[in-house]
Short mmCIF file of C-alpha atoms in Angstrom, two decimals:
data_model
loop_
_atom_site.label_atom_id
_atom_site.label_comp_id
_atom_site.label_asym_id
_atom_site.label_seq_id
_atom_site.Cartn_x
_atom_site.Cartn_y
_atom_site.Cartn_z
CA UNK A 1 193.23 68.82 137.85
CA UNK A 2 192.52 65.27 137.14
CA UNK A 3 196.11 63.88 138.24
CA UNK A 4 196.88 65.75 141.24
CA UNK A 5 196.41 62.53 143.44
CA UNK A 6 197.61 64.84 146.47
CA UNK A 7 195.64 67.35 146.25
CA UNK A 8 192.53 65.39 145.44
CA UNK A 9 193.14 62.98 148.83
CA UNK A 10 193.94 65.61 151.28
CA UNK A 11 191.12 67.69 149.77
CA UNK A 12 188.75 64.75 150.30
CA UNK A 13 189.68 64.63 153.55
CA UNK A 14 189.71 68.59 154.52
CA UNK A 15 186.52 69.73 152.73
CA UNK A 16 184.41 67.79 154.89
CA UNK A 17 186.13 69.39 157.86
CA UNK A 18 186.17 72.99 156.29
CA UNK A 19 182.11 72.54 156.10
CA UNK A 20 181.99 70.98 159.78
CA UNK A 21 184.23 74.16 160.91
CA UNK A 22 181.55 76.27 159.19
CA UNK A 23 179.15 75.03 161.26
CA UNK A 24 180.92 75.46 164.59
CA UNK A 25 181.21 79.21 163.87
CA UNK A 26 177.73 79.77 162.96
CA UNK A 27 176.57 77.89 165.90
CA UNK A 28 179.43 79.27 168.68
CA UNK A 29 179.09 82.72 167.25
CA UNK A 30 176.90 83.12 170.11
CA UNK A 31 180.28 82.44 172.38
CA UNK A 32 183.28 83.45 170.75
CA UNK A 33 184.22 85.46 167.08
CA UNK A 34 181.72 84.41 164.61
CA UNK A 35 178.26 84.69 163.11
CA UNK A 36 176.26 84.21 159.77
CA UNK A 37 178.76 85.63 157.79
CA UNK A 38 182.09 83.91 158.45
CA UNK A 39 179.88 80.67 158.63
CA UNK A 40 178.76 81.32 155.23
CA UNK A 41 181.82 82.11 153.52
CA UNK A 42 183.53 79.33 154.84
CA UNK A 43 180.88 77.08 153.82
CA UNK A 44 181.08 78.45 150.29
CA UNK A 45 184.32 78.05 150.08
CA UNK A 46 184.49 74.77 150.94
CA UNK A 47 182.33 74.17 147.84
CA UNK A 48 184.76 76.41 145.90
CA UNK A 49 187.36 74.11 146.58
CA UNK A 50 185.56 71.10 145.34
CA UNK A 51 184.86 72.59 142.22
CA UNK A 52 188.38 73.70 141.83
CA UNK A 53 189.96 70.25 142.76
CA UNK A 54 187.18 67.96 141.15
CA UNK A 55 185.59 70.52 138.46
CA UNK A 56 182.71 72.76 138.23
CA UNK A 57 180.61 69.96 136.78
CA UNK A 58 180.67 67.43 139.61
CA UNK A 59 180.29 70.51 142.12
CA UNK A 60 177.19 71.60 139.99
CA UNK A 61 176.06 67.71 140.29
CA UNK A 62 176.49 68.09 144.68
CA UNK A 63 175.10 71.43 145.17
CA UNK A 64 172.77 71.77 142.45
CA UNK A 65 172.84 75.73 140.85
CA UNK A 66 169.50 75.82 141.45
CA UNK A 67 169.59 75.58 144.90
CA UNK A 68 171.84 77.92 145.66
CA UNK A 69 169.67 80.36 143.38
CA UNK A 70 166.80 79.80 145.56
CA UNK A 71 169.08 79.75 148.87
CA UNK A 72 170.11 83.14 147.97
CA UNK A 73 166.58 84.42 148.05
CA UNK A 74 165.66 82.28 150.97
CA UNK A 75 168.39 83.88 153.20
CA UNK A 76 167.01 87.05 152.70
CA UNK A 77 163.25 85.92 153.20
CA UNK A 78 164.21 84.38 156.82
CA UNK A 79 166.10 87.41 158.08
CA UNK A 80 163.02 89.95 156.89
CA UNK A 81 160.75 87.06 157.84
CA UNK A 82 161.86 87.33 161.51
CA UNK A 83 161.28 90.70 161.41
CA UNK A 84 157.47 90.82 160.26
CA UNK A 85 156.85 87.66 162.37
CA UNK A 86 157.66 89.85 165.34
CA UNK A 87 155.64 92.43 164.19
CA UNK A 88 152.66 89.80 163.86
CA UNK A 89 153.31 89.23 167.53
CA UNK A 90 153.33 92.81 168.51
CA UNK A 91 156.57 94.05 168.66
CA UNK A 92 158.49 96.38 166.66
CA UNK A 93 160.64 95.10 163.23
CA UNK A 94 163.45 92.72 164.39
CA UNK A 95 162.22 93.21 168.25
CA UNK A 96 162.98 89.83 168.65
CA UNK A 97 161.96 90.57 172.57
CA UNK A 98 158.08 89.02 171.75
CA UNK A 99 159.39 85.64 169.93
CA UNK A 100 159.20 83.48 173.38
CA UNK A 101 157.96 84.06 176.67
CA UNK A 102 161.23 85.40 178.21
CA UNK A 103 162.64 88.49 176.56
CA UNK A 104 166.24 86.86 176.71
CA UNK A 105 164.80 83.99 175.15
CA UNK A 106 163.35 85.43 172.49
CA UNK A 107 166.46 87.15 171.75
CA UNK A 108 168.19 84.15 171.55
CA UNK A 109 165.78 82.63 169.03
CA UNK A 110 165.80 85.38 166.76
CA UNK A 111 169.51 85.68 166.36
CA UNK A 112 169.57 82.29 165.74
CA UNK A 113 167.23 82.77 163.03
CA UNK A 114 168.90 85.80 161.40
CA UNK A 115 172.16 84.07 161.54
CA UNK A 116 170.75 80.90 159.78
CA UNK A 117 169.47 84.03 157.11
CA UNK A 118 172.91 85.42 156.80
CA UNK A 119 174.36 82.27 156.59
CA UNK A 120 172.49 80.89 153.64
CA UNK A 121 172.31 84.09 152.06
CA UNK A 122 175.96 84.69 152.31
CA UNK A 123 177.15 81.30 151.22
CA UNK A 124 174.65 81.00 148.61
CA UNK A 125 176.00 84.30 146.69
CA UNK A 126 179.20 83.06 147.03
CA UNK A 127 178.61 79.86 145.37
CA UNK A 128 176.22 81.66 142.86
CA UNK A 129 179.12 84.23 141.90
CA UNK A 130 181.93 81.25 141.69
CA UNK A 131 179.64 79.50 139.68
CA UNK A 132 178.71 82.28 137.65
CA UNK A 133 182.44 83.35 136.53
CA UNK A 134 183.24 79.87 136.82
CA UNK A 135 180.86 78.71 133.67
CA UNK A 136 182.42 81.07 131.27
CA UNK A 137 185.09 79.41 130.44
CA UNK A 138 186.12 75.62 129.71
CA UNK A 139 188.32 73.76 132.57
CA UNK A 140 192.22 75.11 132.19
CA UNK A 141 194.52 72.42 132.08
CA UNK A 142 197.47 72.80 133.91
CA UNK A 143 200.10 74.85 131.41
CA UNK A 144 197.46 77.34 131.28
CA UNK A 145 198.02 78.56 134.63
CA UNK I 1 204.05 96.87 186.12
CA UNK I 2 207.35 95.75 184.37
CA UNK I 3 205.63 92.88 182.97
CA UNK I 4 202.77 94.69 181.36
CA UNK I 5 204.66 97.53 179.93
CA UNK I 6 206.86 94.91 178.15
CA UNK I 7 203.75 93.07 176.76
CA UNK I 8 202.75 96.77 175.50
CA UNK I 9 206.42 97.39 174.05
CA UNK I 10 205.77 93.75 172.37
CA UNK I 11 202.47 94.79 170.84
CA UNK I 12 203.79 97.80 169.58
CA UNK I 13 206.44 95.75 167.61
CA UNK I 14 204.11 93.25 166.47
CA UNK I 15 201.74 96.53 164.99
CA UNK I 16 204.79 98.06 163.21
CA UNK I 17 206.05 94.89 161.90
CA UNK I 18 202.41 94.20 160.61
CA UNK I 19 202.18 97.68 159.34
CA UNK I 20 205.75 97.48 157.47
CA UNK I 21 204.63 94.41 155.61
CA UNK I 22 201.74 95.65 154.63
CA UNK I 23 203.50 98.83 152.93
CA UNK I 24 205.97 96.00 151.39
CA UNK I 25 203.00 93.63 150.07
CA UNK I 26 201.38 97.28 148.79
CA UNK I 27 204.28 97.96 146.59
CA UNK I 28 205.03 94.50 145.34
CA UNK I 29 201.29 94.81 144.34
CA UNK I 30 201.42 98.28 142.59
CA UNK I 31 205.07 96.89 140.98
CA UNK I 32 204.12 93.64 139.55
CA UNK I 33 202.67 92.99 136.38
CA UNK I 34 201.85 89.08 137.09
CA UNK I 35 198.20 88.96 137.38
CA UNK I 36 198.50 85.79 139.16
CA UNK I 37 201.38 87.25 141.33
CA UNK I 38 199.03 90.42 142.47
CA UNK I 39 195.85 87.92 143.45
CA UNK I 40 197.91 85.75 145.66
CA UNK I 41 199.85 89.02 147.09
CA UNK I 42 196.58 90.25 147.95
CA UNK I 43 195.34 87.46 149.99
CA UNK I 44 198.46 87.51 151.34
CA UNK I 45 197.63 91.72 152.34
CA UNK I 46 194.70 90.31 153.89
CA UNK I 47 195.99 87.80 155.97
CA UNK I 48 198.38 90.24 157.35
CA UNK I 49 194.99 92.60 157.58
CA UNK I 50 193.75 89.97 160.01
CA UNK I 51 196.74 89.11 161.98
CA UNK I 52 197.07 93.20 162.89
CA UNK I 53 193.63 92.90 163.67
CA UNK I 54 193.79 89.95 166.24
CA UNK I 55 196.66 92.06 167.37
CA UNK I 56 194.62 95.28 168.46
CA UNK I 57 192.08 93.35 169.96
CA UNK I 58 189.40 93.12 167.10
CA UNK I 59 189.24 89.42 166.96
CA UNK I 60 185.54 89.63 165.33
CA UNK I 61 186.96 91.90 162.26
CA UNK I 62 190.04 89.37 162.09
CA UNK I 63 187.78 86.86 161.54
CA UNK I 64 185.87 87.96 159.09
CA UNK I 65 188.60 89.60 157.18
CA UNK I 66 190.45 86.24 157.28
CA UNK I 67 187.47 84.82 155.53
CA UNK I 68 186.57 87.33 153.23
CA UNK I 69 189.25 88.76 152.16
CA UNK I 70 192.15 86.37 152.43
CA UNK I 71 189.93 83.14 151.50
CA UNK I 72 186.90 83.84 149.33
CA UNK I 73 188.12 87.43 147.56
CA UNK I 74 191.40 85.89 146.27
CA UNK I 75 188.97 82.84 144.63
CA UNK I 76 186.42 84.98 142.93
CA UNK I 77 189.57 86.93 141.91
CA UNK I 78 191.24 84.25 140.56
CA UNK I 79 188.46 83.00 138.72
CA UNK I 80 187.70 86.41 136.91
CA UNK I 81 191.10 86.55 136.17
CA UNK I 82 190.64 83.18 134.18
CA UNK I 83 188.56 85.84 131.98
CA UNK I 84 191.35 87.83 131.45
CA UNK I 85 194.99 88.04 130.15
CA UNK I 86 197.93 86.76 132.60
CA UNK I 87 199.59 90.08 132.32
CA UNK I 88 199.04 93.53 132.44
CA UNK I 89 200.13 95.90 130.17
CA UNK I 90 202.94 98.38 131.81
CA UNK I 91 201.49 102.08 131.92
CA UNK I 92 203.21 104.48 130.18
CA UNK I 93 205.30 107.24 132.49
CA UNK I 94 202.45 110.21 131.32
CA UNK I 95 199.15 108.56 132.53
CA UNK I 96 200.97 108.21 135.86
CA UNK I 97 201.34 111.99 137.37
CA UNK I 98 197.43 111.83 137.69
CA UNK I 99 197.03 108.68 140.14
CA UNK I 100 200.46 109.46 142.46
CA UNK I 101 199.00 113.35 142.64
CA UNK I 102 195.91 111.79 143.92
CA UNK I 103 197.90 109.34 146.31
CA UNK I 104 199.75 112.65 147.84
CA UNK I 105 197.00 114.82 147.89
CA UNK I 106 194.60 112.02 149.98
CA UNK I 107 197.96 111.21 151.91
CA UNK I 108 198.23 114.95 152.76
CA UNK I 109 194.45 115.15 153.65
CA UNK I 110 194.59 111.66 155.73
CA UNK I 111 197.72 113.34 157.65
CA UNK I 112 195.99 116.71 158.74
CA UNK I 113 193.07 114.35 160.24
CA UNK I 114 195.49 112.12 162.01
CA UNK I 115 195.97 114.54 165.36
CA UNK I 116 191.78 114.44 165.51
CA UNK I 117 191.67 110.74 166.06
CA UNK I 118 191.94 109.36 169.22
CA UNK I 119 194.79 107.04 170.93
CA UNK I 120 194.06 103.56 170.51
CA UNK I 121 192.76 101.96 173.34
CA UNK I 122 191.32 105.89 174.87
CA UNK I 123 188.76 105.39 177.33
CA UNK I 124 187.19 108.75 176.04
CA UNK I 125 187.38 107.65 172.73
CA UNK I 126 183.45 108.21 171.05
CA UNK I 127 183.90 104.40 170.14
CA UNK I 128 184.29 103.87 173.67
CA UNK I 129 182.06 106.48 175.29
CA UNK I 130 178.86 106.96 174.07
CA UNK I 131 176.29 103.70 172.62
CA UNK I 132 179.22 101.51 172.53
CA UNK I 133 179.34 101.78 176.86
CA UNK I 134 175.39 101.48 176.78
CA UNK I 135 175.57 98.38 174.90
CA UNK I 136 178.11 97.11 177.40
CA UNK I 137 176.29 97.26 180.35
CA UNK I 138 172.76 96.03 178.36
CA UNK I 139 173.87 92.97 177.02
CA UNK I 140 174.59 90.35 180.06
CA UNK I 141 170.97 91.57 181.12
CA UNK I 142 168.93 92.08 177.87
CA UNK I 143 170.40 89.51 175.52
CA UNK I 144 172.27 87.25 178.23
CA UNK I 145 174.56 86.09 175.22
CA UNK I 146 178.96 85.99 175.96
CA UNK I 147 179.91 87.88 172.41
CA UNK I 148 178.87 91.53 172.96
CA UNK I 149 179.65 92.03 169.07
CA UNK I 150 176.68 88.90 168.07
CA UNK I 151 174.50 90.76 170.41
CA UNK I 152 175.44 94.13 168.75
CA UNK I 153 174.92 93.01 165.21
CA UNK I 154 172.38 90.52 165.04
CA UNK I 155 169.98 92.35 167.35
CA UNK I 156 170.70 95.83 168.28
CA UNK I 157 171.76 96.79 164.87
CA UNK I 158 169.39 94.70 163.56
CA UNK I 159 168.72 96.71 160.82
CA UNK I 160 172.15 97.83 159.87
CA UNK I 161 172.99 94.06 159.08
CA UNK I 162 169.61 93.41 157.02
CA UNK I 163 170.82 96.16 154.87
CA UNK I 164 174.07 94.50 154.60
CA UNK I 165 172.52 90.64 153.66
CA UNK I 166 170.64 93.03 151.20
CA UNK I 167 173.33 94.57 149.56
CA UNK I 168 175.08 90.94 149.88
CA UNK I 169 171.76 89.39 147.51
CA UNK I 170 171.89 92.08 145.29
CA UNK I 171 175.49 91.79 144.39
CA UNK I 172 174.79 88.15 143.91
CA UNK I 173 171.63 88.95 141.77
CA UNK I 174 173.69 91.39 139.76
CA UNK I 175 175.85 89.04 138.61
CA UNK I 176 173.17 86.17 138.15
CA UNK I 177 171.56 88.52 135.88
CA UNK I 178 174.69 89.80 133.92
CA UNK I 179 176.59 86.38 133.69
CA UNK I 180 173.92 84.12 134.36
CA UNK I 181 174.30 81.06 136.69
CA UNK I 182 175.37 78.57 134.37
CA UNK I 183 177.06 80.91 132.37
CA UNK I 184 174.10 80.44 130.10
CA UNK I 185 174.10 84.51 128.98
CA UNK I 186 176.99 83.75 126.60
CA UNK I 187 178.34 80.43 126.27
CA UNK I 188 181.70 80.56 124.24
CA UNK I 189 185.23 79.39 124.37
CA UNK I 190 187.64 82.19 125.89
CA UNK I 191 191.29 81.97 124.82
CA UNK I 192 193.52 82.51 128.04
CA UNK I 193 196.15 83.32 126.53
CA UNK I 194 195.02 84.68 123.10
CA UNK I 195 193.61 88.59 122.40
CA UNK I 196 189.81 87.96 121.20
CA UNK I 197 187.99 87.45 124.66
CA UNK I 198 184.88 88.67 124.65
CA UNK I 199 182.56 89.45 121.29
CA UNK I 200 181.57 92.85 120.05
CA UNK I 201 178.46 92.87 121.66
CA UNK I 202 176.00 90.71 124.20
CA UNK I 203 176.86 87.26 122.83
CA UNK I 204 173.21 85.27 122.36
CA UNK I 205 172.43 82.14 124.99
CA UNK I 206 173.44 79.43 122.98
CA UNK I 207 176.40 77.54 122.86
CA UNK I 208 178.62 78.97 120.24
CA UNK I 209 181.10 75.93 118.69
CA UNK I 210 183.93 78.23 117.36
CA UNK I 211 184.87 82.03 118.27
CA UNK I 212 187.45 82.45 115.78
CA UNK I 213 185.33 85.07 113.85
CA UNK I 214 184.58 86.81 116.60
CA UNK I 215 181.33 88.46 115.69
CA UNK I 216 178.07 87.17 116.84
CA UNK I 217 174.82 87.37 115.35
#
C-alpha cells in the first residue's frame, strides 16, 4: 500500500496512540475493564497495522521476529515465575500474599507481575501468528484484494 | 419508580435490537460466498457481541471481545484468507440436510434447557450466590483493588488464567512450528487468485523461484 498517502499519515499518527492506549489498559486494569489480555492484543495490533500499512518487512525491521519469539516464552516464564518465587518465600503457588510485607501489597505486586506475563505473552503470539501467515505470501498489490 | 422501569423497558429494546442483528449478520454470513464479505461481517458480529455485552452489564467481557474478536480475529482471518481463494464454492442442496438437522436438533436441545437457566440479573442465580458473593465481600479487604473481576482473575483464579496464557503460547508455538516465523517452513509464491496453492507435500525451507510445476523435491 505504497500510495495510500491517507492511510499512511493518519496511521502514523494513530499507531502511536493505539500502543499508548495499550498501555493505559494494562496499567488501569487495576481500576476499570482491563488487564493483560486486552493490553496485549491491542498492542499487537497496533503492530499489525504497521505491517499492513507499511509492509511486513519494515514491521519485521521495528519489532524484530526474534523478539517476539522469545517474548512469547518470556510471558509465560514471568507468570509461572511469580508463582515459584512465592513458593521460595513460603507461600502456596501464585499466593502472591508473601511477595511484600503487607498481604494487600503483595497482592498488588503480583498481579502486576502476572499482568506484565499475560501481556507479553499475549501480544507476542499475536505478532508471532500475523507474522507467521503473513510471510507466506508476497505483498498483494491493490487489484488483488 | 417510573423512571427506572423505563430505563429497564429501554434495555430490553437495546438487547432485542442487539439480538435481531446478530441473527441478521448470522445469515448474511451463512448466505454469502465473498470470503472477504464473511471476515468483515464477522467482526462486525463481534462488535455487536460487545455492544450487547456492555449492555447487560459485562463491561470486562465487552472489552475483551471488542479486542479479540472484532479487532485481532478479523486480522489473522484476513491474512489466512490471503492463503486462500476469494470465493467459496456454493454447496450442493444434498450435503446440506446433515448440517441444518444438526442446527435443529442442538436448537431443540438448547430450547428444553432454556426454562433451567435463571433470569438475568436473579439474585439467587448460582453466578450470584455461591463463590461469586464470597469474592464480593473478600476483595475491598484481601486485595484492596476497585475491579472485582482483576482481583478475580489475576489472583483468585490464579491458576485458571495460567492455564489460559498456556494454552495462549501453545497456540502460538503451534503455528511457529507448522508455518514457521518467517515463513521459512516453505517459502513459495501463492497465486491469489489462481488454483495451485499449496504443493503436494511439506514444501522444503528454501526459497523456491517458480511454482508453476507444482511438485517439490
Amino acid at each position: 500500500m505504497t500510495h495510500h498517502v491517507i492511510l499512511r499519515v493518519v496511521s502514523k499518527f494513530l499507531i502511536p496512540l493505539i500502543a499508548l492506549f495499550a498501555f493505559y489498559v494494562q496499567f488501569h486494569g487495576d481500576y476499570g475493564p482491563g488487564g493483560g489480555f486486552q493490553a496485549g492484543v491491542i498492542l499487537a495490533a497496533s503492530v499489525i497495522l504497521y505491517a499492513l500499512i507499511f509492509g511486513l518487512e519494515e514491521a519485521k525491521k521495528s519489532i524484530p521476529p526474534t523478539w517476539v519469539r522469545v517474548g512469547m516464552a518470556l510471558g509465560v516464564l514471568l507468570y509461572g515465575g511469580t508463582g515459584v518465587a512465592t513458593w521460595l518465600l513460603g507461600g502456596a503457588f501464585l499466593d502472591y500474599d508473601v511477595l511484600a510485607h503487607d498481604a494487600a501489597h503483595g497482592q498488588h505486586h503480583g498481579i502486576l507481575a502476572v499482568e506484565l506475563g499475560v501481556l507479553l505473552a499475549v501480544s507476542s503470539v499475536m505478532v508471532t501468528i500475523f507474522y507467521a501467515f503473513g510471510s507466506r505470501q508476497p505483498d498483494l498489490t491493490d487489484e488483488d484484494w | 419508580m417510573i423512571f427506572v422501569s423505563s430505563a429497564m423497558v429501554s434495555t430490553l429494546i437495546l438487547d432485542v435490537g442487539f439480538m435481531a442483528m446478530l441473527v441478521v449478520v448470522a445469515f448474511a454470513i451463512v448466505r454469502l460466498q465473498s470470503l472477504f464479505a464473511i471476515v468483515m461481517l464477522q467482526g462486525v458480529y463481534s462488535l455487536l457481541c460487545a455492544a450487547w455485552f456492555v449492555s447487560l452489564d459485562a463491561v470486562d467481557v465487552a472489552f475483551t471481545e471488542a479486542a479479540v474478536g472484532a479487532g485481532v480475529a478479523t486480522i489473522l482471518m484476513l491474512a489466512a484468507m490471503l492463503l486462500a481463494d476469494r470465493e467459496s464454492k456454493p454447496v450442493p442442496i444434498n450435503r446440506q440436510f446433515g448440517p441444518i438437522l444438526v442446527v435443529i436438533l442442538a436448537g431443540i436441545a438448547l430450547l428444553f434447557a432454556l426454562p433451567d437457566m435463571p433470569t438475568v440479573g436473579d439474585g439467587n442465580s448460582p453466578a450470584n450466590s455461591y463463590v461469586g458473593m464470597d469474592y464480593i465481600a473478600r476483595t475491598a479487604d484481601e486485595i484492596k483493588i476497585p475491579n472485582i473481576v482483576t482481583a478475580v482473575l489475576a489472583s483468585y483464579r490464579g491458576y485458571d488464567t495460567f492455564g489460559e496464557v498456556v494454552v495462549i503460547f501453545s497456540a502460538g508455538l503451534g503455528v511457529l512450528l507448522l508455518l514457521g516465523l518467517d515463513g521459512n517452513a516453505g517459502k513459495w509464491k501463492a497465486k491469489p487468485n489462481g488454483i495451485q496453492l499449496y504443493a503436494p507435500s511439506a514444501p522444503p525451507a528454501r526459497i523456491k523461484p517458480d511454482n508453476d510445476g507444482g511438485e517439490s523435491s
